[in-house]
Coordinates of C-alpha atoms and ligand atoms in Angstrom, one line a residue:
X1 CA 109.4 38.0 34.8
X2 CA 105.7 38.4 33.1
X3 CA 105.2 39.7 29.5
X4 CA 101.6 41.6 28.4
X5 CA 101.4 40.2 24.7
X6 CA 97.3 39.6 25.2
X7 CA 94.7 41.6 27.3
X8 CA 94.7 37.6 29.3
X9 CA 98.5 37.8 30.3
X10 CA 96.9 40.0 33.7
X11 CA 94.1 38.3 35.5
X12 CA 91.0 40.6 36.5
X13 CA 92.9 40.9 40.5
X14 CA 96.5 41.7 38.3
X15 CA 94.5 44.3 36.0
X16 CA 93.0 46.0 39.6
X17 CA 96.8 45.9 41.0
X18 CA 97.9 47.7 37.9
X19 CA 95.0 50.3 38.4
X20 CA 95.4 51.1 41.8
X21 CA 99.1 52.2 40.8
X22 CA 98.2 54.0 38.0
X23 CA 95.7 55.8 40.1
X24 CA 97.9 56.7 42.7
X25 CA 100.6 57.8 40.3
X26 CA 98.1 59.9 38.0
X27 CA 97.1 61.8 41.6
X28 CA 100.8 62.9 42.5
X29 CA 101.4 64.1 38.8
X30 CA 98.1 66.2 38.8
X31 CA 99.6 67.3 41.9
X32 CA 102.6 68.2 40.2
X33 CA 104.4 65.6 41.6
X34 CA 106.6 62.4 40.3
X35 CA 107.5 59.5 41.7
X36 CA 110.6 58.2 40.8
X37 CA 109.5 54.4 41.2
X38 CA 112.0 53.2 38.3
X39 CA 115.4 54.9 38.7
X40 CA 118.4 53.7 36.2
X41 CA 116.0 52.0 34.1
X42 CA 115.6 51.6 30.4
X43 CA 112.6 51.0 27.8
X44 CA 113.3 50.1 24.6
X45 CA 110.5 50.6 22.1
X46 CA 110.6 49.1 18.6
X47 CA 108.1 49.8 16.4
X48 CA 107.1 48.6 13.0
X49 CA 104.7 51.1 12.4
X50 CA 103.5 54.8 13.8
X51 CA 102.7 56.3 16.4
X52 CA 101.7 59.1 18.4
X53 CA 100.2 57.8 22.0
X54 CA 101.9 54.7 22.4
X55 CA 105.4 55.8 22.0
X56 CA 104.7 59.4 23.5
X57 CA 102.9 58.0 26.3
X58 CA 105.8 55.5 27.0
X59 CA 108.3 58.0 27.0
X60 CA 107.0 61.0 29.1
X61 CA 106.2 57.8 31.2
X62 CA 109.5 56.5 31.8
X63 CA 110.6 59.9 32.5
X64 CA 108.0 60.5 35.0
X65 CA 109.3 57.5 36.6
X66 CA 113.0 58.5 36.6
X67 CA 113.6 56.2 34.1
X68 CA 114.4 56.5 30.4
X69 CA 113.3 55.2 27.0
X70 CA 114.8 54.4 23.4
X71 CA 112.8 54.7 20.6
X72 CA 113.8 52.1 17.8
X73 CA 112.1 52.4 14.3
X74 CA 113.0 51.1 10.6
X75 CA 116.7 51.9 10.7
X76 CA 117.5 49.4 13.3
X77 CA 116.6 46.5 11.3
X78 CA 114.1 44.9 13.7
X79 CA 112.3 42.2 11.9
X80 CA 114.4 42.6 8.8
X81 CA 117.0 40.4 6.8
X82 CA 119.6 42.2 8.4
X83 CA 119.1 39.8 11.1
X84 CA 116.8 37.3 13.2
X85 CA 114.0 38.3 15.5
X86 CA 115.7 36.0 18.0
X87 CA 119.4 37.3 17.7
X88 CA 117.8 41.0 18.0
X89 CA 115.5 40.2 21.0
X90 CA 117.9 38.3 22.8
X91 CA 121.1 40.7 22.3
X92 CA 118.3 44.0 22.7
X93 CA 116.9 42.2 26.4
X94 CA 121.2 42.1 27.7
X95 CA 120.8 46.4 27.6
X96 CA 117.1 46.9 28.5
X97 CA 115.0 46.3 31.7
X98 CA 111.6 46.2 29.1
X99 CA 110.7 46.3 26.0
X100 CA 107.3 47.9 24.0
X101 CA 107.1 46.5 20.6
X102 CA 104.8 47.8 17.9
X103 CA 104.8 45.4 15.3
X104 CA 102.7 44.2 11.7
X105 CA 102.3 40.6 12.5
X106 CA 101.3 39.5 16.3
X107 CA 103.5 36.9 15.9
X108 CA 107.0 38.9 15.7
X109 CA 106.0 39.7 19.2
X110 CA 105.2 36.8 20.3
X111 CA 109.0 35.4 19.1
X112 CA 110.5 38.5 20.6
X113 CA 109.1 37.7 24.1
X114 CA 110.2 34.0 23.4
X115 CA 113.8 34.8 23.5
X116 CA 113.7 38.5 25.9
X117 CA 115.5 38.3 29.3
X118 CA 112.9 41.3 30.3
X119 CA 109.2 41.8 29.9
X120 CA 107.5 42.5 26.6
X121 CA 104.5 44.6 26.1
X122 CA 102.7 44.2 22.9
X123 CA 102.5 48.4 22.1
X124 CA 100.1 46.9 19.5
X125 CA 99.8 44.1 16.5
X126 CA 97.1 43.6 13.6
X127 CA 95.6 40.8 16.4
X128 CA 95.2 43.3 20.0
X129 CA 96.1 46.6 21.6
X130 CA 96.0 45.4 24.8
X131 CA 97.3 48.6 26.5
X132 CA 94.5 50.7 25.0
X133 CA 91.6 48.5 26.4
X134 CA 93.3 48.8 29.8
X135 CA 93.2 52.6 29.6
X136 CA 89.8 52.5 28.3
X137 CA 89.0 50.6 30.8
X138 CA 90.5 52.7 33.7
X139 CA 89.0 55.8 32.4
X140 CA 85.5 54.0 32.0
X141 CA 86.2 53.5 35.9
X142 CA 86.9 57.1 36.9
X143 CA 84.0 58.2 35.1
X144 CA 81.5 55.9 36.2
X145 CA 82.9 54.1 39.3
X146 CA 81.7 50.4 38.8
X147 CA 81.9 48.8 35.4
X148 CA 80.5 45.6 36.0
X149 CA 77.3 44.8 34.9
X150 CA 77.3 47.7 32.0
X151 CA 77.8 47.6 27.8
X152 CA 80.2 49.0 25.6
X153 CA 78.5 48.9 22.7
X154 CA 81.6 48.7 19.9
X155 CA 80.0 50.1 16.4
X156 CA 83.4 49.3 14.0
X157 CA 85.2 47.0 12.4
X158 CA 86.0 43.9 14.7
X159 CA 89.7 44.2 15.1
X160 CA 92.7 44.4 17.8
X161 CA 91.2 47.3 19.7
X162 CA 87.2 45.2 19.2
X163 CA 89.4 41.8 20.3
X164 CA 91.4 43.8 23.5
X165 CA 88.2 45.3 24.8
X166 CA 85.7 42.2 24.3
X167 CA 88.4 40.3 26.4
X168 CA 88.5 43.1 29.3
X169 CA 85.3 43.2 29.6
X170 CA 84.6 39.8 29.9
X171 CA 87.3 40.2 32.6
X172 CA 86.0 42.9 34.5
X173 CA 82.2 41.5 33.9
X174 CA 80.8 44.1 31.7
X175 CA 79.1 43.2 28.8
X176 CA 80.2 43.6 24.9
X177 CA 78.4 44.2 22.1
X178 CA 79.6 44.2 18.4
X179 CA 77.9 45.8 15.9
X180 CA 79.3 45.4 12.6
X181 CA 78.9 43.7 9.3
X182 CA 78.8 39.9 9.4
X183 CA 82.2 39.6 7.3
X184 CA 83.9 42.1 10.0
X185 CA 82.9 40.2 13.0
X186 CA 84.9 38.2 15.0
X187 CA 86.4 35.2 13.3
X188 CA 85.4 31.7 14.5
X189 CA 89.1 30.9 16.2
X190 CA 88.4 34.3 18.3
X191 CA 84.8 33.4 19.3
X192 CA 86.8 30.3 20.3
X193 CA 89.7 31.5 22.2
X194 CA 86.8 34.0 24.3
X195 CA 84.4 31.1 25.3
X196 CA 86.8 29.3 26.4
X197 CA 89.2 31.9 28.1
X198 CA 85.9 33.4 29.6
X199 CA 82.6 31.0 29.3
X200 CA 80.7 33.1 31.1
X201 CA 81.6 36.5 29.6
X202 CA 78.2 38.2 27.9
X203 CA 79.7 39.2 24.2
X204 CA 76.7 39.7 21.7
X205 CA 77.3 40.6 17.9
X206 CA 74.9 41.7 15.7
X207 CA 74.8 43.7 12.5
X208 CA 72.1 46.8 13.8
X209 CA 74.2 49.4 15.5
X210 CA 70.8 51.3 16.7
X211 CA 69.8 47.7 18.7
X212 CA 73.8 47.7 19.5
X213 CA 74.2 51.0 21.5
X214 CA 70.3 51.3 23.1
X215 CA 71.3 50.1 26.5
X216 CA 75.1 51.0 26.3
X217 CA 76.6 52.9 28.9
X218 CA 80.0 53.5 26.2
X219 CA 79.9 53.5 22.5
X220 CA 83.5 53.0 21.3
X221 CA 84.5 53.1 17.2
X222 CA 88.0 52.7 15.8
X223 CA 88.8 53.3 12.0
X224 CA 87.2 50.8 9.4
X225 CA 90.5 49.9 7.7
X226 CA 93.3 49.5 10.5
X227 CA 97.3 50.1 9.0
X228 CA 98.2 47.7 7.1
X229 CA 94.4 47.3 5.4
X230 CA 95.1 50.5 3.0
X231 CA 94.3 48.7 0.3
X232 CA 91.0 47.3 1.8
X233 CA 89.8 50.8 2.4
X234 CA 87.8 51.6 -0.2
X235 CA 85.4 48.4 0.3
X236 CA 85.2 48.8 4.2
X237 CA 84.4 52.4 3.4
X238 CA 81.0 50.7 1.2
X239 CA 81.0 48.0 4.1
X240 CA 80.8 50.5 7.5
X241 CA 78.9 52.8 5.9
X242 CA 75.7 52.5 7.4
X243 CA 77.4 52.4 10.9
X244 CA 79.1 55.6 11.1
X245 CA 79.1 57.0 14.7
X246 CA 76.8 60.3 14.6
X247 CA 74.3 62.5 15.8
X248 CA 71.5 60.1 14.8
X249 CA 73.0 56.9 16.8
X250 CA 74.3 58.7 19.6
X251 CA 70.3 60.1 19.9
X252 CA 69.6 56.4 21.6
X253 CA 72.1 56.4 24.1
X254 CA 71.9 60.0 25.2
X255 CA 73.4 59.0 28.5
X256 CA 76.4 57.1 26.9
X257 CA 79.8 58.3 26.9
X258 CA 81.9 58.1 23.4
X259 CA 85.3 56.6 23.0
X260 CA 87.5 56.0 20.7
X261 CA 91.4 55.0 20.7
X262 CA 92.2 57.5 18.4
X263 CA 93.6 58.3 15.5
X264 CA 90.0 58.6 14.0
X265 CA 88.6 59.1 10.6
X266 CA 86.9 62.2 11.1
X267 CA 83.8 61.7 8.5
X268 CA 84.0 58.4 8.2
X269 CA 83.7 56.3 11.5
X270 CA 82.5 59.2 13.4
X271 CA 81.1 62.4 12.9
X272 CA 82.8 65.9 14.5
X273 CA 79.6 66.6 16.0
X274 CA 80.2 63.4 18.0
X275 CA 83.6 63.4 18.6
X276 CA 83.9 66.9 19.8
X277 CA 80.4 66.3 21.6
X278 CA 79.7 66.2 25.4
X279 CA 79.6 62.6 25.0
X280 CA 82.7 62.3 24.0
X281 CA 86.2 61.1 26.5
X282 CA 88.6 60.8 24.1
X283 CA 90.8 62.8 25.0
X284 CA 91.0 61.9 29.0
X285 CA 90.8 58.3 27.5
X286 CA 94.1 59.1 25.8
X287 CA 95.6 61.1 28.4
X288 CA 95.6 58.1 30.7
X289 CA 97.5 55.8 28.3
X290 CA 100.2 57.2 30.2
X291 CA 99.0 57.1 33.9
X292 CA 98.2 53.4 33.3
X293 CA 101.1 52.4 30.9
X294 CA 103.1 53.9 34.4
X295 CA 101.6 51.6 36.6
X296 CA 101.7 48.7 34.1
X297 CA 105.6 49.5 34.2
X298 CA 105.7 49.8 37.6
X299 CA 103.7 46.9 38.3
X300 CA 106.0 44.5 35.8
X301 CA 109.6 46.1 37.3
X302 CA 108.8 44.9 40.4
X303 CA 106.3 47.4 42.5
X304 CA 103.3 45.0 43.3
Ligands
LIG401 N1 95.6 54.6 20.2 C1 96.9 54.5 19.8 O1 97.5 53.4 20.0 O2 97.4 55.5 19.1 P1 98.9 55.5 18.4 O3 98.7 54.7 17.2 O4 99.1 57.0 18.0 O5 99.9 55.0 19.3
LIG402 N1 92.8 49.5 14.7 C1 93.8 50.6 14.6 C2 94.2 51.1 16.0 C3 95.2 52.2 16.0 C4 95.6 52.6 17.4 C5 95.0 50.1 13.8 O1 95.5 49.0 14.1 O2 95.5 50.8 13.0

């Protein structure tokens, strides 16, 4: 029994495994078909905060797979005084196959998958999103076959999507550059964790998003103040200012494609121009959430 709480809980061969059933799976349902690879079983998904593609994605996903899903928000007390994390994930793992947990602190998901019976996916937490860097990933792929050797240039704040991607790439060999003010970098425990996880992993940061993005094959960009940092957003507004994704930055990566993980700040970290632009993936980048959140299912319930 495996759980996906960090990007580094599948190795680079697991993450291709994952891939090739995604791939296969995306195929049949562009051909209209489904294949019912998980009949009978249940996904529970509690969440601590909202959501459009993770829970949606999940969902159709686990119906595609003949399979179905729970959704669990506020009113069942996850994480609450009405009763331990450990009582909940323990009783929760006796009437589900998996679980997707969404939740404020990475830590709430890390005791869930302590005490679970079945495997965990972290659906997101204020430290990684490790199921959107795999999508990103996997799209990257489709679009420009190998991804070794290239840069995503990430021109944002460095948070859980910066942290999941910086990892991936260092696990699939492409290089990652952050561009962001020095006080949004990554902090010194992270640029820790990375050199150790992956010594030989190119991860530059720097604060000019021009230098950031000149040899980038991607440009990614995720909102400045992430939920939960509502009240920070006025001063990341002043902060990020100057590295707003637009017309201007895009101009020195005209080959590049754009992603981001979406929701975005339209106006702020990117510009309509560039969202909307022919550089711009996002939404095929959030499309495959599902196809590869399917084969990550698939993958942990047994199909390897
Ligand atoms: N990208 C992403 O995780 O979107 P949601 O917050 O809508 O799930
Ligand atoms: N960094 C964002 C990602 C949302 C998918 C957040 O945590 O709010």
């Amino acid at each position: 029994m495996r759980h996906v709480i960090v990007p580094e809980d599948l190795t680079a061969s697991e993450v291709e495994a994952v891939f090739a059933i995604s791939r296969d799976l995306q195929e049949k349902h562009d051909a209209g078909r489904r294949d019912a690879l998980l009949p009978g079983r249940v996904l529970a998904l509690v969440f601590e905060k909202p959501s459009l593609r993770t829970r949606v994605s999940f969902q159709a996903a686990m119906a595609h797979l003949g399979g179905t899903s729970l959704f669990m928000g506020a009113d069942t007390g996850f994480a609450s005084s009405r009763e331990s994390i450990a009582d909940f994930g323990r009783v929760l793992s006796e009437y589900v196959d998996a679980i997707v947990c969404r939740s404020k602190a990475h830590d709430t998901i890390t005791q869930l998958a302590a005490v679970s019976s079945v495997p965990v996916i972290n659906g997101l937490s204020d430290y990684c999103h490790p199921c959107q860097a795999l999508a990103d990933l996997y799209t990257l792929r489709q679009r420009v076959g190998r991804v070794a050797g290239l840069t995503l240039a990430f021109v944002g704040d460095g948070n859980n999507v910066a942290r999941s991607l910086a990892v991936l790439c260092g696990q699939l060999g492409m290089r990652f550059v952050l561009a962001a003010p020095a006080a949004y970098q990554f902090d010194a425990a992270f640029r820790d964790h990375l050199r150790t996880l992956l010594p030989d992993a190119a991860v530059v940061e720097t604060e000019d998003p021009v230098a950031a993005v000149k040899d980038a094959a991607v440009v990614y960009t995720d909102v400045w103040a992430s939920m939960g940092q509502e009240r920070e957003q006025a001063a990341r507004l002043r902060a990020f200012a100057p590295y707003q994704v637009n017309a201007a930055l895009m101009r020195h990566c005209p080959d590049a494609l754009f992603m981001h993980c979406l929701p975005a700040r339209r106006g702020e970290e990117v510009t309509d121009e560039v969202i909307d632009g022919p550089q711009s993936v996002v939404v095929e980048e959030a499309a495959n959430r599902m196809h590869v959140q399917k084969g990550l299912l698939a993958w942990l319930l047994g199909h390897r």
